[in-house]
């Protein structure tokens, strides 16, 4: 057993830069400690270990941020990231919600990853990623600190996403000059990608337009064990066992992985045919064991006549977008910036 | 340039820039130049301090840890989560070491040692005298419970969090502490050599987890440790809790008024300050109150009513007490500081706490109770309380001492007390304190919301630092407001303070007792007034951020002592008692603990120790 682990570790190290390997391996081992076999989660230790950063109303590299309490009842916070302008070097609290000035300003509502259980909007890895998106897309980014499993199961994360979306949509200061509307994009990685899909659905059904969905290594699954799951189990940081744990933690008790939250185009899913749905950019890492589900998701969208672009990054593992030290990162960032264009 | 990771694998130190295109070539060069001395910048931004040259070694430790965890499986690793005390996760190398050492004896590495056994190296943790680092050093009666549990077979050990919080209730002092009969009796063990020995082993273990290239207790932190990975000193965290229209107009008016004051346009400022009054009335809740206090402070500044009547001591005591009850800030401060002190006093037979912030001594009953319950019996406890003179000639410091003496008697702790009246901490000299040799008596220095006042007088803080070093303390516990209210520019201070106190007032809204809330607002209002209206020696509320205090302590020859996951967890559970914990959060920051409201850090507890030249009781482990 030790032997096969050795092989796995070496393979893994060959495909990512060493510091990336250190980062993701560290998460992997720490996360192993946090998940308990009985399905509970060591939240205190998780919060202790998570590296967080405060919001910063002082611009750093052209971006400043501040937190907003969107819903007091659920303590729903979001972190807003905005580009700093030359005219406003020092912003006071009244200036933080100053109206956007450009003709068209994309507002990206971001849902961080963590398999529904880990991380927060103020986790350093996600604060960094969101800051990048601001410059990349000339956008305002709203990172939602949604409630996490297992303390808060389905549909809490989706509810929080929907609450945040309604809030964003109703901010006068986020309206683009061109049409006095908020130009909304949804983006997320891992569980955040899953949330993107479901919140987009709610939005479109409620008449709020979402201009585009960006799903980075989105978390989907199903009861069946797919070929990629079997082939890649335990090879590149992720195991089927931990995937199962997270679904058990998020889905309602007693539900299996064919629940529509997990498997939107599965036996309990629904067709999106004829439904107005945003165009989607779906990024799949070739070394992610759940890729078969992600590819099935893309297929499901296509079959329903929805606009979708698939970016299949063959040699990429999970988390490749956390550090700017590999080609996949740059390719994907380019595609995202093209996807979120200041048109329409 | 095609990406080729295999190439990189043979040259770990240049692995920083994995895939590179031509545009990234420059980055390669810069990174290569920094190879041997620099931190990996990419990881630093993400909160992890790993030297580029250590990367391969860290990777190796990760592999080792994974192997060992794999072999041990669920049962074997659950203690890592539930009982092990973790320190400073940013220092990956040290954290991994401490995890690995949980599976192995400190001096030898045997990856298969833990396989299938529950004995062996776990001997020290099973020992009844020691009871495991996480549990024996908590401030609750849980101590006794867990000592008993440890005697049983080690199995899947999942701590029941609900029962923990029940026990914590007993440890939280309130005004009632003085009349309450304590229910627990301290254990009396013979102070045997085995007890001492095991305590030393434990201490050594803890030292092991905190020593390392950047976080050694005995080595002064290099400047890089302070700033690497953290943006510059001027981080301005803001949380907007009130997005109402009126709220924004009010803030606009306040800022405009402050700007006018900054520009010395006092006519305009005067007009605006009156306008604020009207706007404030229409506002509800915390925002109205905050605005009112800031408006009053601005008015004082405009009309040059700088000097406030110094607060009568009994009134300031009352305000302090209400603030203590209304919200968790003081309790958090006391709790986390006491935790660090308790750990520093492990194995010491005679201890001496020097409290720079004595007030009504509310911090000490809990510590005394924890000491009373300590495995091996309580130490002799000496307390020196320092406070300002009272105006009515009453010797309130002595009264406080009396009450504590009564408590000490009830719980059978040998107690000695001395009160010191001083106008300023800078008036103190070590010779006044009757310090005893450090082999005989261990010293802790404690300061809650006091140190920043020294920044009002040039040279005062340096004097105090040097006096503290003369005390040869095991630990110096500091709690301070997490804000920069000491900037050179008035408008900056005003802005910072407005954000800070708005957040603080918002957190008070949930207080159960109306009276506590109102008194707390008055208590904070005095601070607001001082920050905004006063200058020079009168302006004592010169709060500074953790980054700034780190610089000061580092320059003064102190090294950080890290607060760990046990303190973090206990503090988090404490918060749950306030409004279900909604809104409050504890954050770990390079060994310090911060308490915040809706992700905005508001107070920070840090711990320090004089750098290496003063003590030589333990060896530095690698």
XYZ file of N, CA and C in Angstrom, chain A residues 87-273:
561
model
N -8.273 59.050 -9.863
C -8.824 60.229 -9.203
C -9.154 60.007 -7.746
N -9.231 58.753 -7.328
C -9.646 58.504 -5.954
C -8.588 57.703 -5.215
N -7.471 58.310 -4.897
C -6.419 57.553 -4.239
C -6.810 57.080 -2.837
N -7.534 57.877 -2.142
C -7.882 57.522 -0.762
C -9.385 57.568 -0.601
N -9.970 56.395 -0.445
C -11.427 56.382 -0.372
C -11.931 56.306 1.054
N -12.934 57.062 1.329
C -13.559 56.934 2.635
C -14.799 56.062 2.507
N -15.403 55.804 3.606
C -16.485 54.829 3.620
C -17.644 55.268 2.728
N -17.796 56.576 2.534
C -18.878 57.046 1.678
C -18.561 56.788 0.220
N -17.269 56.710 -0.095
C -16.875 56.550 -1.492
C -16.822 55.117 -1.957
N -16.933 54.185 -1.009
C -16.792 52.784 -1.386
C -17.897 52.351 -2.334
N -19.087 52.888 -2.120
C -20.205 52.496 -2.971
C -20.522 53.587 -3.998
N -19.467 54.251 -4.415
C -19.615 55.265 -5.439
C -20.038 54.581 -6.739
N -20.930 55.211 -7.508
C -21.408 54.569 -8.735
C -20.277 54.275 -9.713
N -20.404 53.179 -10.404
C -19.434 52.862 -11.452
C -19.616 53.845 -12.582
N -18.526 54.209 -13.209
C -18.609 55.311 -14.170
C -18.610 54.880 -15.636
N -18.124 53.672 -15.907
C -17.983 53.300 -17.315
C -19.330 52.999 -17.959
N -19.310 53.000 -19.286
C -20.503 52.667 -20.055
C -21.032 51.286 -19.664
N -20.108 50.355 -19.675
C -20.487 48.994 -19.292
C -19.477 48.459 -18.284
N -19.977 48.062 -17.145
C -19.097 47.458 -16.146
C -19.632 46.074 -15.798
N -18.879 45.036 -16.128
C -19.355 43.702 -15.734
C -19.254 43.555 -14.225
N -20.255 42.936 -13.637
C -20.207 42.625 -12.218
C -20.179 41.098 -12.102
N -19.076 40.590 -11.598
C -18.925 39.141 -11.492
C -19.239 38.717 -10.068
N -20.290 37.931 -9.941
C -20.599 37.380 -8.618
C -19.841 36.067 -8.506
N -18.933 36.009 -7.543
C -18.027 34.870 -7.441
C -18.377 33.982 -6.249
N -18.381 32.677 -6.505
C -18.623 31.708 -5.424
C -17.361 30.870 -5.246
N -16.730 31.002 -4.086
C -15.475 30.295 -3.855
C -15.705 28.787 -3.763
N -14.642 28.042 -3.968
C -14.711 26.588 -3.879
C -14.495 26.090 -2.459
N -14.262 24.800 -2.353
C -14.091 24.214 -1.025
C -15.050 23.069 -0.786
N -15.624 22.552 -1.885
C -16.501 21.389 -1.787
C -17.674 21.607 -0.838
N -18.147 22.807 -0.779
C -19.278 23.231 0.062
C -18.932 23.341 1.545
N -17.781 22.799 1.955
C -17.462 22.783 3.389
C -16.318 23.702 3.791
N -15.367 23.875 2.861
C -14.151 24.607 3.220
C -14.160 26.036 2.702
N -13.187 26.805 3.175
C -12.880 28.153 2.678
C -13.973 29.188 2.920
N -13.592 30.420 2.667
C -14.502 31.552 2.853
C -14.167 32.595 1.807
N -15.018 33.610 1.731
C -14.726 34.696 0.803
C -13.414 35.376 1.176
N -13.073 35.366 2.468
C -11.830 36.043 2.857
C -10.638 35.089 2.979
N -10.778 33.880 2.431
C -9.612 32.995 2.354
C -8.619 33.617 1.389
N -7.341 33.539 1.765
C -6.309 34.193 0.951
C -6.336 33.721 -0.506
N -6.508 32.405 -0.724
C -6.494 31.923 -2.108
C -7.602 32.563 -2.934
N -8.752 32.782 -2.342
C -9.859 33.339 -3.115
C -9.822 34.852 -3.187
N -9.280 35.479 -2.158
C -9.106 36.926 -2.218
C -8.168 37.260 -3.378
N -7.112 36.469 -3.484
C -6.145 36.677 -4.560
C -6.785 36.474 -5.925
N -7.549 35.390 -6.063
C -8.174 35.085 -7.346
C -9.151 36.193 -7.749
N -9.946 36.653 -6.811
C -10.926 37.689 -7.120
C -10.253 38.983 -7.530
N -9.147 39.320 -6.872
C -8.418 40.527 -7.246
C -7.944 40.448 -8.690
N -7.503 39.246 -9.079
C -7.059 39.072 -10.466
C -8.188 39.342 -11.436
N -9.377 38.822 -11.076
C -10.509 38.942 -11.995
C -10.883 40.397 -12.243
N -10.649 41.248 -11.242
C -10.991 42.661 -11.408
C -10.211 43.270 -12.560
N -8.897 43.092 -12.503
C -8.044 43.669 -13.538
C -8.265 42.999 -14.879
N -8.422 41.699 -14.828
C -8.576 40.899 -16.042
C -9.799 41.311 -16.841
N -10.902 41.511 -16.133
C -12.178 41.729 -16.814
C -12.683 43.151 -16.672
N -11.885 44.009 -16.086
C -12.314 45.380 -15.796
C -13.688 45.337 -15.134
N -13.757 44.474 -14.127
C -15.065 44.210 -13.528
C -15.067 44.559 -12.056
N -16.274 44.653 -11.499
C -16.441 44.651 -10.059
C -16.705 43.184 -9.697
N -16.039 42.689 -8.679
C -16.250 41.305 -8.277
C -16.911 41.277 -6.906
N -17.943 40.455 -6.791
C -18.642 40.311 -5.515
C -18.476 38.862 -5.069
N -17.695 38.632 -4.045
C -17.412 37.261 -3.599
C -18.324 36.923 -2.426
N -19.151 35.906 -2.604
C -20.199 35.614 -1.641
C -19.732 34.641 -0.566
N -19.902 35.009 0.679
C -19.489 34.152 1.793
C -20.653 33.245 2.212
N -20.998 32.334 1.318
C -22.194 31.519 1.539
C -22.024 30.535 2.697
N -23.150 30.136 3.239
C -23.132 29.182 4.351
C -22.662 27.817 3.874
N -21.935 27.121 4.728
C -21.267 25.888 4.305
C -21.823 24.664 5.000
N -21.579 23.531 4.331
C -21.933 22.222 4.868
C -20.824 21.787 5.828
N -21.065 20.828 6.692
C -22.338 20.142 6.907
C -23.313 20.882 7.824
N -22.878 22.000 8.400
C -23.799 22.712 9.292
C -25.007 23.244 8.527
N -24.766 23.644 7.277
C -25.851 24.171 6.451
C -25.907 23.405 5.134
N -26.932 22.572 5.017
C -27.015 21.734 3.823
C -27.759 22.414 2.689
N -27.849 21.702 1.554
C -28.721 22.152 0.473
C -30.051 22.535 1.101
N -30.653 23.634 0.653
C -30.213 24.536 -0.411
C -29.568 25.831 0.072
N -29.016 25.840 1.279
C -28.487 27.089 1.857
C -27.527 27.839 0.939
N -26.600 27.111 0.362
C -25.611 27.785 -0.487
C -26.306 28.460 -1.666
N -27.284 27.770 -2.245
C -27.999 28.353 -3.380
C -28.833 29.550 -2.924
N -29.481 29.408 -1.760
C -30.277 30.528 -1.228
C -29.412 31.762 -1.039
N -28.236 31.554 -0.461
C -27.330 32.681 -0.226
C -26.875 33.290 -1.545
N -26.623 32.425 -2.529
C -26.226 32.921 -3.840
C -27.335 33.761 -4.451
N -28.537 33.297 -4.316
C -29.692 34.009 -4.856
C -29.884 35.344 -4.129
N -29.747 35.330 -2.801
C -29.842 36.570 -2.031
C -28.799 37.582 -2.498
N -27.607 37.093 -2.690
C -26.530 37.986 -3.138
C -26.827 38.534 -4.528
N -27.334 37.677 -5.386
C -27.628 38.118 -6.746
C -28.704 39.195 -6.748
N -29.735 38.991 -5.971
C -30.794 40.006 -5.885
C -30.226 41.315 -5.353
N -29.348 41.214 -4.362
C -28.738 42.407 -3.791
C -27.923 43.153 -4.845
N -27.101 42.391 -5.565
C -26.271 42.998 -6.610
C -27.146 43.668 -7.656
N -28.159 42.958 -8.045
C -29.029 43.458 -9.111
C -29.742 44.748 -8.728
N -29.917 44.950 -7.413
C -30.667 46.131 -6.964
C -29.767 47.267 -6.481
N -28.469 47.198 -6.727
C -27.580 48.297 -6.321
C -27.505 49.339 -7.421
N -27.987 50.541 -7.181
C -27.894 51.574 -8.216
C -26.442 51.848 -8.604
N -25.546 51.728 -7.652
C -24.159 52.092 -7.939
C -23.439 51.061 -8.791
N -24.080 49.926 -9.031
C -23.465 48.902 -9.885
C -24.029 48.916 -11.306
N -24.940 49.844 -11.565
C -25.568 49.869 -12.888
C -24.627 50.485 -13.913
N -24.547 49.833 -15.059
C -23.736 50.378 -16.144
C -24.422 51.618 -16.697
N -23.608 52.596 -17.096
C -24.158 53.865 -17.581
C -25.024 53.665 -18.810
N -24.618 52.722 -19.635
C -25.266 52.522 -20.935
C -26.758 52.294 -20.816
N -27.173 51.389 -19.911
C -28.587 51.020 -19.866
C -29.162 51.002 -18.449
N -28.428 51.597 -17.525
C -28.872 51.606 -16.127
C -29.278 50.233 -15.617
N -28.554 49.231 -16.085
C -28.803 47.877 -15.583
C -27.480 47.331 -15.038
N -27.604 46.372 -14.134
C -26.391 45.731 -13.636
C -26.060 44.555 -14.563
N -24.851 44.555 -15.089
C -24.425 43.489 -16.005
C -23.787 42.361 -15.212
N -24.565 41.331 -14.989
C -24.169 40.281 -14.050
C -23.586 39.049 -14.721
N -22.448 38.619 -14.227
C -21.862 37.319 -14.598
C -21.726 36.512 -13.307
N -21.835 35.207 -13.437
C -21.628 34.340 -12.276
C -20.377 33.519 -12.514
N -19.562 33.406 -11.494
C -18.339 32.614 -11.642
C -18.078 31.837 -10.357
N -17.429 30.685 -10.505
C -17.107 29.927 -9.301
C -16.262 28.724 -9.624
N -15.519 28.253 -8.624
C -14.712 27.047 -8.821
C -15.186 25.963 -7.870
N -15.045 24.731 -8.293
C -15.434 23.572 -7.472
C -16.894 23.701 -7.040
N -17.188 23.715 -5.746
C -18.586 23.846 -5.323
C -19.164 25.171 -5.812
N -18.303 26.173 -5.927
C -18.741 27.469 -6.449
C -19.271 27.353 -7.865
N -18.667 26.471 -8.652
C -19.141 26.251 -10.016
C -20.526 25.627 -10.011
N -20.712 24.730 -9.094
C -22.027 24.095 -8.935
C -23.072 25.133 -8.558
N -22.682 26.022 -7.642
C -23.605 27.080 -7.212
C -23.949 28.001 -8.378
N -22.973 28.280 -9.215
C -23.212 29.125 -10.388
C -24.377 28.583 -11.204
N -24.324 27.298 -11.497
C -25.380 26.700 -12.316
C -26.753 26.896 -11.673
N -26.840 26.542 -10.396
C -28.146 26.537 -9.754
C -28.693 27.935 -9.516
N -27.801 28.866 -9.216
C -28.255 30.241 -9.007
C -28.684 30.860 -10.338
N -27.975 30.499 -11.403
C -28.350 31.013 -12.724
C -29.754 30.559 -13.081
N -30.035 29.308 -12.755
C -31.367 28.766 -13.011
C -32.439 29.569 -12.292
N -32.214 29.782 -11.001
C -33.180 30.533 -10.209
C -33.354 31.936 -10.791
N -32.225 32.526 -11.147
C -32.265 33.899 -11.666
C -33.101 33.983 -12.929
N -32.765 33.105 -13.885
C -33.469 33.189 -15.158
C -34.955 32.930 -14.973
N -35.275 32.003 -14.099
C -36.689 31.716 -13.851
C -37.398 32.875 -13.176
N -36.620 33.696 -12.481
C -37.229 34.828 -11.788
C -37.139 36.104 -12.597
N -36.625 35.997 -13.791
C -36.608 37.166 -14.660
C -35.406 38.078 -14.503
N -34.399 37.643 -13.758
C -33.180 38.455 -13.676
C -32.175 37.886 -14.677
N -31.686 38.745 -15.538
C -30.767 38.295 -16.577
C -29.355 38.100 -16.056
N -28.811 36.928 -16.336
C -27.392 36.709 -16.074
C -26.724 36.602 -17.440
N -25.661 37.369 -17.640
C -25.060 37.447 -18.968
C -24.125 36.287 -19.280
N -23.599 35.641 -18.242
C -22.697 34.527 -18.512
C -22.341 33.770 -17.252
N -22.085 32.473 -17.415
C -21.661 31.601 -16.308
C -20.239 31.142 -16.543
N -19.401 31.257 -15.535
C -18.036 30.726 -15.634
C -17.862 29.646 -14.569
N -17.626 28.416 -15.021
C -17.496 27.298 -14.091
C -16.080 26.728 -14.180
N -15.328 26.887 -13.104
C -13.956 26.386 -13.043
C -13.946 25.070 -12.271
N -13.593 24.004 -12.959
C -13.584 22.677 -12.290
C -14.832 22.487 -11.425
N -16.021 22.673 -12.006
C -17.246 22.665 -11.186
C -17.475 21.299 -10.538
N -18.078 21.352 -9.361
C -18.319 20.119 -8.612
C -19.678 19.524 -8.960
N -19.637 18.462 -9.722
C -20.849 17.696 -10.025
C -20.554 16.233 -9.727
N -21.597 15.426 -9.700
C -21.377 14.005 -9.431
C -22.622 13.205 -9.735
N -22.616 11.971 -9.336
C -23.766 11.085 -9.544
C -23.518 9.749 -8.857
N -24.547 8.942 -8.802
C -24.417 7.636 -8.146
C -23.444 6.722 -8.856
N -23.540 6.732 -10.163
C -22.684 5.866 -10.962
C -21.211 6.198 -10.720
N -20.359 5.193 -10.842
C -18.906 5.451 -10.792
C -18.413 5.510 -12.223
N -17.945 6.640 -12.610
C -17.544 6.801 -14.009
C -16.108 6.338 -14.214
N -15.765 6.272 -15.466
C -14.428 5.787 -15.839
C -13.344 6.692 -15.273
N -13.554 8.001 -15.381
C -12.499 8.916 -14.908
C -12.344 8.822 -13.396
N -13.464 8.613 -12.703
C -13.397 8.488 -11.246
C -12.577 7.281 -10.846
N -12.790 6.196 -11.552
C -12.045 4.984 -11.211
C -10.583 5.102 -11.597
N -10.358 5.681 -12.756
C -8.982 5.770 -13.238
C -8.138 6.720 -12.405
N -8.738 7.814 -11.978
C -7.949 8.871 -11.340
C -8.092 8.941 -9.820
N -8.846 7.999 -9.252
C -9.071 8.010 -7.810
C -7.749 8.023 -7.040
N -7.540 9.078 -6.242
C -6.358 9.155 -5.392
C -5.075 9.548 -6.088
N -5.147 9.761 -7.405
C -3.912 10.006 -8.134
C -3.452 11.456 -8.096
N -4.399 12.354 -8.146
C -4.025 13.777 -8.211
C -4.762 14.569 -7.145
N -4.390 14.305 -5.896
C -4.844 15.031 -4.714
C -6.250 14.681 -4.244
N -7.063 14.133 -5.123
C -8.469 13.959 -4.744
C -8.838 12.477 -4.744
N -9.652 12.062 -3.796
C -10.131 10.678 -3.777
C -11.648 10.647 -3.890
N -12.143 9.515 -4.350
C -13.593 9.334 -4.449
C -14.214 9.410 -3.057
N -13.454 8.858 -2.121
C -13.946 8.813 -0.752
C -14.228 10.204 -0.221
N -13.305 11.149 -0.506
C -13.568 12.496 0.007
C -14.707 13.153 -0.782
N -14.804 12.867 -2.078
C -15.925 13.423 -2.849
C -17.247 12.962 -2.252
N -17.293 11.653 -1.970
C -18.519 11.105 -1.390
C -18.848 11.808 -0.088
N -17.836 12.012 0.752
C -18.043 12.653 2.055
C -18.681 14.022 1.883
N -18.144 14.808 0.947
C -18.658 16.166 0.788
C -20.101 16.178 0.286
N -20.431 15.226 -0.621
C -21.818 15.180 -1.070
C -22.748 14.773 0.067
N -22.296 13.823 0.856
C -23.110 13.417 2.007
C -23.309 14.588 2.956
N -22.312 15.442 3.031
C -22.384 16.584 3.948
C -23.305 17.683 3.421
N -23.374 17.801 2.079
C -24.141 18.910 1.507
C -25.590 18.536 1.204
N -25.766 17.339 0.603
C -27.107 16.943 0.166
C -27.995 16.664 1.374
N -29.300 16.789 1.197
C -30.197 16.488 2.313
C -29.968 15.052 2.768
N -30.156 14.843 4.076
C -29.907 13.507 4.610
C -30.784 12.496 3.911
N -30.180 11.402 3.583
C -30.935 10.339 2.933
C -30.926 10.419 1.422
N -30.495 11.546 0.875
C -30.466 11.665 -0.577
C -29.175 11.075 -1.128
N -29.260 10.589 -2.353
C -28.034 10.073 -2.972
C -27.524 11.064 -4.016
N -26.460 10.662 -4.667
C -25.773 11.613 -5.536
C -26.499 11.859 -6.862
N -27.647 11.247 -7.048
C -28.423 11.594 -8.238
C -29.431 12.694 -7.932
N -29.347 13.237 -6.749
C -30.127 14.439 -6.409
C -29.759 15.518 -7.427
N -30.734 16.333 -7.799
C -30.469 17.262 -8.911
C -29.404 18.300 -8.588
N -29.182 18.549 -7.296
C -28.139 19.519 -6.935
C -26.774 19.002 -7.386
N -26.586 17.708 -7.224
C -25.318 17.071 -7.533
C -25.238 16.716 -9.015
N -26.345 16.255 -9.560
C -26.404 15.712 -10.915
C -27.520 16.396 -11.695
N -27.276 17.635 -12.149
C -28.372 18.429 -12.715
C -28.970 17.866 -13.994
N -28.195 17.036 -14.726
C -28.772 16.443 -15.935
C -28.953 14.937 -15.772
N -29.036 14.498 -14.538
C -29.205 13.080 -14.243
C -30.674 12.686 -14.185
N -30.940 11.511 -13.598
C -32.318 11.010 -13.558
C -33.296 11.947 -12.845
N -32.801 12.751 -11.889
C -33.683 13.688 -11.195
C -33.487 15.119 -11.654
N -32.762 15.251 -12.743
C -32.498 16.586 -13.245
C -33.613 17.031 -14.174
N -33.375 18.137 -14.816
C -34.381 18.609 -15.754
C -33.690 19.134 -17.007
N -34.378 19.053 -18.089
C -33.812 19.558 -19.324
C -33.937 21.074 -19.340
N -32.934 21.689 -19.909
C -32.989 23.139 -20.032
C -33.434 23.563 -21.428
N -33.993 22.629 -22.141
C -34.405 22.925 -23.493
C -35.486 24.002 -23.482
